[in-house]
Amino acid sequence: MTAHQLFQMAVAEAPKLMVGEKFIVRDLVLGYVWNREKTGDRLTAGTLFFNEVLSGTLKGAVRSLGKTSANQQRYEKI
């Protein structure tokens, strides 16, 4: 699986969240699928998702909340 495929899975799941629900990208992909991928692919998928929130189809539907203590970007469905 490529980083772009991970990204597409996350984008497809985001609309299914309830308003106000907080999450990280990893939450939107099946755990065993996410864990099988290389760290670089996971980081790239996270970057693509962040860019989508800032200027793509998720703009206005999801907002960035900053980083966790583990340096993972947090989001909230709005």
XYZ file of C-alpha atoms in Angstrom:
78
model
C 0.000 0.000 0.000
C 1.272 3.464 -0.829
C 1.149 6.666 1.197
C -1.432 8.002 -1.240
C -3.673 4.984 -0.632
C -3.415 5.479 3.154
C -4.307 9.131 2.627
C -7.318 8.210 0.483
C -8.542 5.771 3.156
C -8.316 8.491 5.810
C -10.124 11.073 3.650
C -12.894 8.560 2.910
C -13.419 7.875 6.628
C -13.349 11.496 7.847
C -16.949 12.331 6.806
C -18.200 9.377 8.877
C -17.059 11.011 12.126
C -19.502 12.824 14.382
C -19.269 16.602 14.779
C -16.915 17.478 17.619
C -15.062 14.176 17.465
C -11.290 14.526 17.869
C -8.872 12.201 16.060
C -5.479 11.628 14.514
C -5.007 10.279 10.989
C -4.064 6.859 12.337
C -7.556 6.561 13.838
C -9.080 6.684 10.348
C -7.183 3.660 8.991
C -7.558 0.059 10.149
C -4.911 -0.590 12.803
C -3.289 -3.585 11.162
C -3.122 -1.774 7.817
C -1.534 1.309 9.396
C 0.988 -0.757 11.389
C 2.151 -2.708 8.328
C 3.235 0.405 6.447
C 6.670 1.994 6.548
C 7.098 5.018 8.775
C 7.891 7.219 5.780
C 4.629 6.267 4.057
C 2.661 6.976 7.231
C 4.321 10.379 7.614
C 3.606 11.232 3.990
C -0.039 10.195 4.379
C -0.299 12.448 7.435
C 1.212 15.366 5.547
C -1.175 14.847 2.635
C -4.121 14.764 5.064
C -2.947 17.969 6.767
C -2.700 19.726 3.407
C -6.184 18.479 2.496
C -7.570 19.965 5.721
C -5.911 23.300 4.989
C -6.925 23.691 1.367
C -8.734 20.670 -0.054
C -12.070 18.928 0.202
C -11.858 18.711 4.005
C -11.437 22.475 4.450
C -14.328 23.651 6.601
C -15.250 20.092 7.626
C -12.174 19.286 9.732
C -9.908 21.611 11.660
C -6.402 21.186 12.980
C -5.949 21.245 16.764
C -2.165 21.184 16.983
C 0.206 18.413 17.965
C 0.004 15.751 20.660
C 2.873 15.027 23.046
C 3.883 12.272 20.584
C 4.123 14.946 17.827
C 1.028 13.658 16.006
C -1.324 16.186 14.447
C -4.780 16.235 16.059
C -7.975 17.149 14.256
C -11.606 17.801 15.065
C -14.643 17.224 12.865
C -16.660 20.468 12.629
